[in-house]
Every structure is written in C-alpha cells, then in structure tokens.
Amino acid sequence: MDAGTRLAARPLRTRPRRLRHTSALRTIVRETELSPADFIYPLFIVHGENVRDPIPSMPGIHQLSIDRAIEEAQRAATAGIRAVLLFGIPAAKDPVGEENFDDDGIIQRAIRGLKEALPELLVVTDVCLCEYTDHGHCGLLNHENPALPTGYVLNDETLDILARVATSHARAGVDIVAPSGMLDGMVAAIREGLDEDGYDHVPVMSYAVKYASAFYGPFRDAAQGTPKFGDRRTHQMDPANVREALREAALDIEEGADFLMVKPALAYLDVIRRVHDAHPEVPMVAYNVSGEYSMVKAAGERGWLDERSITLENLTAIKRAGADLIITYHALEAAGWLKSR
Ligand code: PBG
C-alpha cells in the first residue's frame, strides 16, 4: 500500500465535500439564490427625444430620454426585473433646484410615462437636491448664519423641499420614494408631507446608511451632480464607522422608513449584515454603486477578470450579507445571465 492509498482510506466520518461532488448536490444545498426579482435597475433620465447617450465611465449605461427609458424598462421587465430607480437630469439648475418639485419636471414626466406604458413595473425615485442645484450640493447652502461655515448644507431648511419633491413624485404616480441626502429628519419630513397630501400608501425607501464614498465617482458624471466645491462629509457617513450605521437605521425606522438601504455595498458587507441583524423585520436594500460597477467593467474589458462570473459572485455576496434587494447597474445583463444559466 503506498502513502496515497492509505490517506484515501482514512475513516473520516465528517466530509463536507460529500455535498459538493456533483452539480445537483451543490444546487440542493445552495443557501443563497440570486433572481432577477432581487434587482432594482437605475435609469438616468434626460430631456429630449430619442436620446441614448453612453456614459463613458459606466460601459453599458446611458442617459436616456423618456421614450428610450420606456424601451429600456420594457427590456428590464421582460428579463424579470420588477423595479427601476429614476434619476433626473434637469434642463436648468439653480440654487434651490426648482425643476425638482415641478409637476412637469423631467422625473414627474418620466414617472407618468413609465406607469402608463408598464403599469406593473415599480417606479422608485431618488429624492435629493444635488442633480438639480447649480452648486451640486444635496441641500440649501448657508450664507447667513455666522455660526455655520458658508456653503454648509442646511438641514431643516432643506427638509421642506424634500417633502415637496416627494409629494410631487407621488402626484405623478410614483410607487416608492427614496431620499438619498442623509439629512437628519428627512424620512419624517417626507412621511409627513406624503400623509398630509393623501399619499399615506406610498412607501419610503431610505438611504439610511450612506457613506461619503469615492465609489460614487462615475455616477456623478452620469447624473451631473458633482459638488462645485467641498464634499459631502458633513452629512454622509465616515467609512470608518459602523455603530453609527445602527443609529442611523434605528432613527429612520422610528421616522417611518419602510425599507432600509446601505450604500455602497461591496466594501460595506459587514454593515449590511449588522443593519439587517439589528432590524430583521425591515426589508434591506443594498446599493451596488457606480464605482463598484465600473471596476468590474474595466477589468472585464481588459480580460483581467471573467466579468460574468465576478458580477454574479459580487451580487450573490451582497445577498448573502443580508440584502433582500440590490440596486445595481448590472441588473439587466445579470438578469439575462441568470435566465440562461
Ligand atoms: C445623490 C445620489 C448619489 C448616488 C445616488 N444618489 C451621489 C452622491 O451621493 O454623491 C450615487 C450612486 C452611485 O454611485 O451609483 N442623489
């Protein structure tokens, strides 16, 4: 008997590999199953007709006019995706962001167009100021209060605008509003505004735990919401913190949030897990952001990584960490891959 045979004959009783040696076995013990219904597909909406402008730093993603966005949403629905998330690029920007709460603004028109063409598809809207303000910040800026720096994003003064934006989206027929500014009290203000106007049935998906992250770089090209000066560190969270994430999540639930979101996703899987475990009763959303998408695309284009495998592995990891829903630019492509698997 040589050494190999003797080792093979060892009387091990516990052999995890028994559950891995055929594809059928691996399938029946799989703990996390990815499905197109887990995905929310972001769309960038611009004025005009027949516009489909590629975003250079996000291969495969475009700025779309409403007619083209409806086509894209139709493709998503056919692939089994149940929800899209809308970002609007206004015709003009100003210090307050007037088009944001204009009933005839780009997003309000997109909501009506999408709901008319595809009533079953859920329309979620990002509720924030940064794409609409000429300074690119997520709120009104301080110019008068000497106790605060000039250019500081004012909190309470901005809340009224967020409520106006949300109710205007509700009037257009939105299914879910998603405030993304990380201002204190934003969920409560939006909830109150919606309820007062008769939209107590419209859920709030709160960007409850959103970090001040460099992973948003490509998005800011796509949505043209880069701050003209400074950064967002006075309202978005410090990437070093996780206890603070639990506090943010608990507050948002108190204020009436129906979904909790953690953003970005991949560098924050521990945060997804902690927030989910702290609030297992609330649906958890993770935002697989633009920079996370672009890294995979760039490496895939160079042949450095197998893009399809990496994408499905990343998305599975986000779900395994505790996310019920994943906002991802990979949605349409990944849904296709899942179907053909
Ligand atoms: C703000 C908003 C941002 C993203 C979603 N909503 C940008 C920011 O906070 O600067 C980033 C999404 C991404 O990177 O994919 N309206």
Coordinates of N, CA and C in Angstrom, one line a residue, residues 110-196:
A110 N -41.3 61.4 -16.5 CA -40.9 60.0 -16.7 C -41.7 59.1 -15.9
I111 N -42.1 59.4 -14.7 CA -43.0 58.6 -13.8 C -44.3 58.3 -14.6
R112 N -44.9 59.4 -15.1 CA -46.2 59.2 -15.8 C -46.0 58.3 -17.0
G113 N -44.9 58.6 -17.8 CA -44.7 57.8 -19.0 C -44.5 56.3 -18.7
L114 N -43.7 56.0 -17.7 CA -43.4 54.6 -17.4 C -44.6 53.9 -16.8
K115 N -45.3 54.6 -15.9 CA -46.5 53.9 -15.3 C -47.6 53.7 -16.4
E116 N -47.7 54.6 -17.3 CA -48.7 54.4 -18.4 C -48.3 53.2 -19.3
A117 N -47.0 53.1 -19.6 CA -46.5 52.1 -20.6 C -46.4 50.7 -19.9
L118 N -46.0 50.7 -18.6 CA -45.7 49.5 -17.9 C -46.2 49.5 -16.5
P119 N -47.6 49.5 -16.3 CA -48.2 49.7 -15.0 C -47.7 48.7 -13.9
E120 N -47.2 47.5 -14.3 CA -46.8 46.5 -13.3 C -45.4 46.8 -12.8
L121 N -44.6 47.5 -13.6 CA -43.2 47.8 -13.2 C -43.2 48.8 -12.1
L122 N -42.5 48.6 -11.0 CA -42.4 49.5 -9.9 C -41.5 50.6 -10.2
V123 N -41.9 51.9 -10.0 CA -41.1 53.0 -10.2 C -40.6 53.6 -8.9
V124 N -39.3 53.6 -8.6 CA -38.8 54.2 -7.4 C -38.0 55.5 -7.9
T125 N -38.1 56.6 -7.1 CA -37.4 57.8 -7.4 C -36.4 58.2 -6.4
D126 N -35.2 58.6 -6.8 CA -34.3 59.2 -5.9 C -34.8 60.6 -5.5
V127 N -34.8 60.9 -4.2 CA -35.3 62.2 -3.8 C -34.1 62.9 -3.1
C128 N -33.5 63.9 -3.9 CA -32.3 64.6 -3.4 C -32.3 65.9 -4.2
L129 N -31.4 66.8 -3.8 CA -31.3 68.1 -4.5 C -30.1 68.2 -5.5
C130 N -29.1 67.3 -5.3 CA -27.8 67.5 -5.9 C -27.8 67.6 -7.4
E131 N -28.7 66.8 -8.1 CA -28.7 66.9 -9.5 C -29.4 68.2 -10.1
Y132 N -30.1 68.8 -9.2 CA -30.9 70.0 -9.6 C -30.3 71.3 -9.2
T133 N -29.4 71.3 -8.2 CA -28.8 72.6 -7.7 C -27.6 73.0 -8.6
D134 N -27.4 74.3 -8.8 CA -26.3 74.7 -9.6 C -25.0 74.5 -8.8
H135 N -25.0 74.4 -7.5 CA -23.8 74.2 -6.7 C -23.5 72.7 -6.6
G136 N -24.5 71.8 -6.9 CA -24.3 70.4 -6.8 C -24.4 69.8 -5.4
H137 N -24.9 70.6 -4.5 CA -25.0 70.0 -3.1 C -26.4 69.5 -2.9
C138 N -26.5 68.7 -1.8 CA -27.8 68.0 -1.6 C -28.8 68.8 -0.7
G139 N -28.5 70.1 -0.6 CA -29.5 70.9 0.2 C -29.2 72.3 -0.1
L140 N -30.0 73.2 0.6 CA -29.8 74.6 0.5 C -28.5 74.9 1.3
L141 N -27.8 76.0 0.9 CA -26.5 76.3 1.5 C -26.6 77.5 2.4
N142 N -25.8 77.4 3.4 CA -25.7 78.6 4.4 C -25.0 79.8 3.8
H143 N -25.6 80.9 3.9 CA -25.0 82.2 3.5 C -25.1 83.2 4.6
E144 N -26.0 82.9 5.6 CA -26.4 84.0 6.5 C -26.0 83.7 8.0
N145 N -26.0 82.4 8.3 CA -25.8 82.1 9.8 C -24.3 82.1 10.0
P146 N -23.8 83.0 10.8 CA -22.3 83.1 11.1 C -21.8 82.0 12.0
A147 N -22.7 81.2 12.6 CA -22.3 80.1 13.4 C -21.9 78.9 12.6
L148 N -22.3 78.9 11.3 CA -22.0 77.8 10.4 C -21.2 78.3 9.3
P149 N -20.3 77.4 8.7 CA -19.5 77.8 7.6 C -20.3 78.2 6.4
T150 N -19.9 79.1 5.6 CA -20.5 79.5 4.4 C -20.5 78.2 3.5
G151 N -21.6 77.9 2.9 CA -21.7 76.7 2.0 C -22.0 75.5 2.7
Y152 N -22.3 75.5 4.0 CA -22.7 74.3 4.8 C -24.1 73.9 4.3
V153 N -24.4 72.7 4.2 CA -25.7 72.2 3.7 C -26.6 72.3 4.9
L154 N -27.6 73.2 4.8 CA -28.6 73.5 5.8 C -29.6 72.3 6.0
N155 N -29.8 71.9 7.2 CA -30.6 70.7 7.4 C -32.1 71.0 7.3
D156 N -32.6 71.7 8.3 CA -34.1 71.8 8.4 C -34.7 72.6 7.3
E157 N -34.0 73.6 6.8 CA -34.4 74.4 5.7 C -34.6 73.6 4.4
T158 N -33.8 72.5 4.3 CA -33.9 71.6 3.1 C -35.0 70.6 3.2
L159 N -35.5 70.3 4.4 CA -36.5 69.2 4.6 C -37.8 69.6 3.9
D160 N -38.2 70.8 3.9 CA -39.4 71.2 3.3 C -39.4 70.9 1.8
I161 N -38.2 71.2 1.2 CA -38.0 71.0 -0.2 C -38.1 69.5 -0.5
L162 N -37.5 68.7 0.3 CA -37.5 67.2 0.1 C -39.0 66.7 0.1
A163 N -39.8 67.3 1.1 CA -41.2 66.9 1.1 C -41.9 67.3 -0.1
R164 N -41.6 68.5 -0.6 CA -42.3 69.0 -1.8 C -41.9 68.1 -3.0
V165 N -40.7 67.7 -3.1 CA -40.2 66.8 -4.2 C -41.0 65.5 -4.1
A166 N -41.0 64.9 -2.9 CA -41.7 63.6 -2.8 C -43.2 63.6 -3.1
T167 N -43.8 64.7 -2.7 CA -45.3 64.7 -2.9 C -45.5 65.0 -4.4
S168 N -44.6 65.7 -5.1 CA -44.8 65.9 -6.5 C -44.6 64.6 -7.3
H169 N -43.6 63.8 -6.8 CA -43.4 62.5 -7.4 C -44.7 61.6 -7.2
A170 N -45.3 61.7 -6.0 CA -46.5 61.0 -5.6 C -47.6 61.4 -6.5
R171 N -47.8 62.7 -6.8 CA -48.9 63.1 -7.7 C -48.7 62.5 -9.1
A172 N -47.4 62.3 -9.5 CA -47.2 61.8 -10.8 C -47.4 60.2 -10.8
G173 N -47.5 59.6 -9.6 CA -47.8 58.2 -9.6 C -46.7 57.3 -9.2
V174 N -45.7 57.8 -8.5 CA -44.5 57.0 -8.1 C -45.0 55.9 -7.2
D175 N -44.3 54.8 -7.2 CA -44.6 53.7 -6.3 C -43.8 53.8 -5.0
I176 N -42.6 54.2 -5.0 CA -41.7 54.3 -3.8 C -40.8 55.5 -4.0
V177 N -40.7 56.3 -2.9 CA -39.7 57.4 -2.9 C -38.5 57.0 -2.1
A178 N -37.3 57.4 -2.6 CA -36.0 57.0 -1.9 C -35.2 58.3 -1.7
P179 N -35.3 58.9 -0.5 CA -34.5 60.0 -0.1 C -33.0 59.6 0.1
S180 N -32.1 60.4 -0.6 CA -30.7 59.9 -0.5 C -29.7 60.9 0.1
G181 N -30.2 62.0 0.7 CA -29.4 63.1 1.1 C -28.7 63.0 2.5
M182 N -29.1 62.0 3.3 CA -28.5 61.8 4.6 C -28.7 63.0 5.5
L183 N -29.8 63.7 5.3 CA -30.1 64.8 6.2 C -30.9 64.3 7.4
D184 N -30.7 64.9 8.6 CA -31.4 64.4 9.8 C -32.9 64.7 9.6
G185 N -33.8 63.8 9.9 CA -35.2 64.0 9.9 C -35.8 64.0 8.5
M186 N -35.0 63.5 7.5 CA -35.6 63.6 6.1 C -36.8 62.6 5.9
V187 N -36.7 61.4 6.6 CA -37.7 60.4 6.4 C -39.0 61.0 7.0
A188 N -38.9 61.5 8.2 CA -40.1 62.0 8.9 C -40.7 63.2 8.1
A189 N -39.9 64.1 7.6 CA -40.4 65.2 6.8 C -41.2 64.7 5.6
I190 N -40.6 63.7 4.9 CA -41.2 63.2 3.7 C -42.5 62.4 4.0
R191 N -42.4 61.6 5.1 CA -43.6 60.9 5.5 C -44.8 61.8 5.8
E192 N -44.5 62.9 6.6 CA -45.5 63.9 6.9 C -46.1 64.5 5.7
G193 N -45.2 64.9 4.8 CA -45.7 65.6 3.5 C -46.5 64.7 2.7
L194 N -46.1 63.4 2.6 CA -46.9 62.5 1.8 C -48.3 62.3 2.5
D195 N -48.3 62.1 3.8 CA -49.5 61.8 4.5 C -50.5 62.9 4.4
E196 N -50.0 64.1 4.6 CA -50.9 65.3 4.5 C -51.5 65.4 3.2

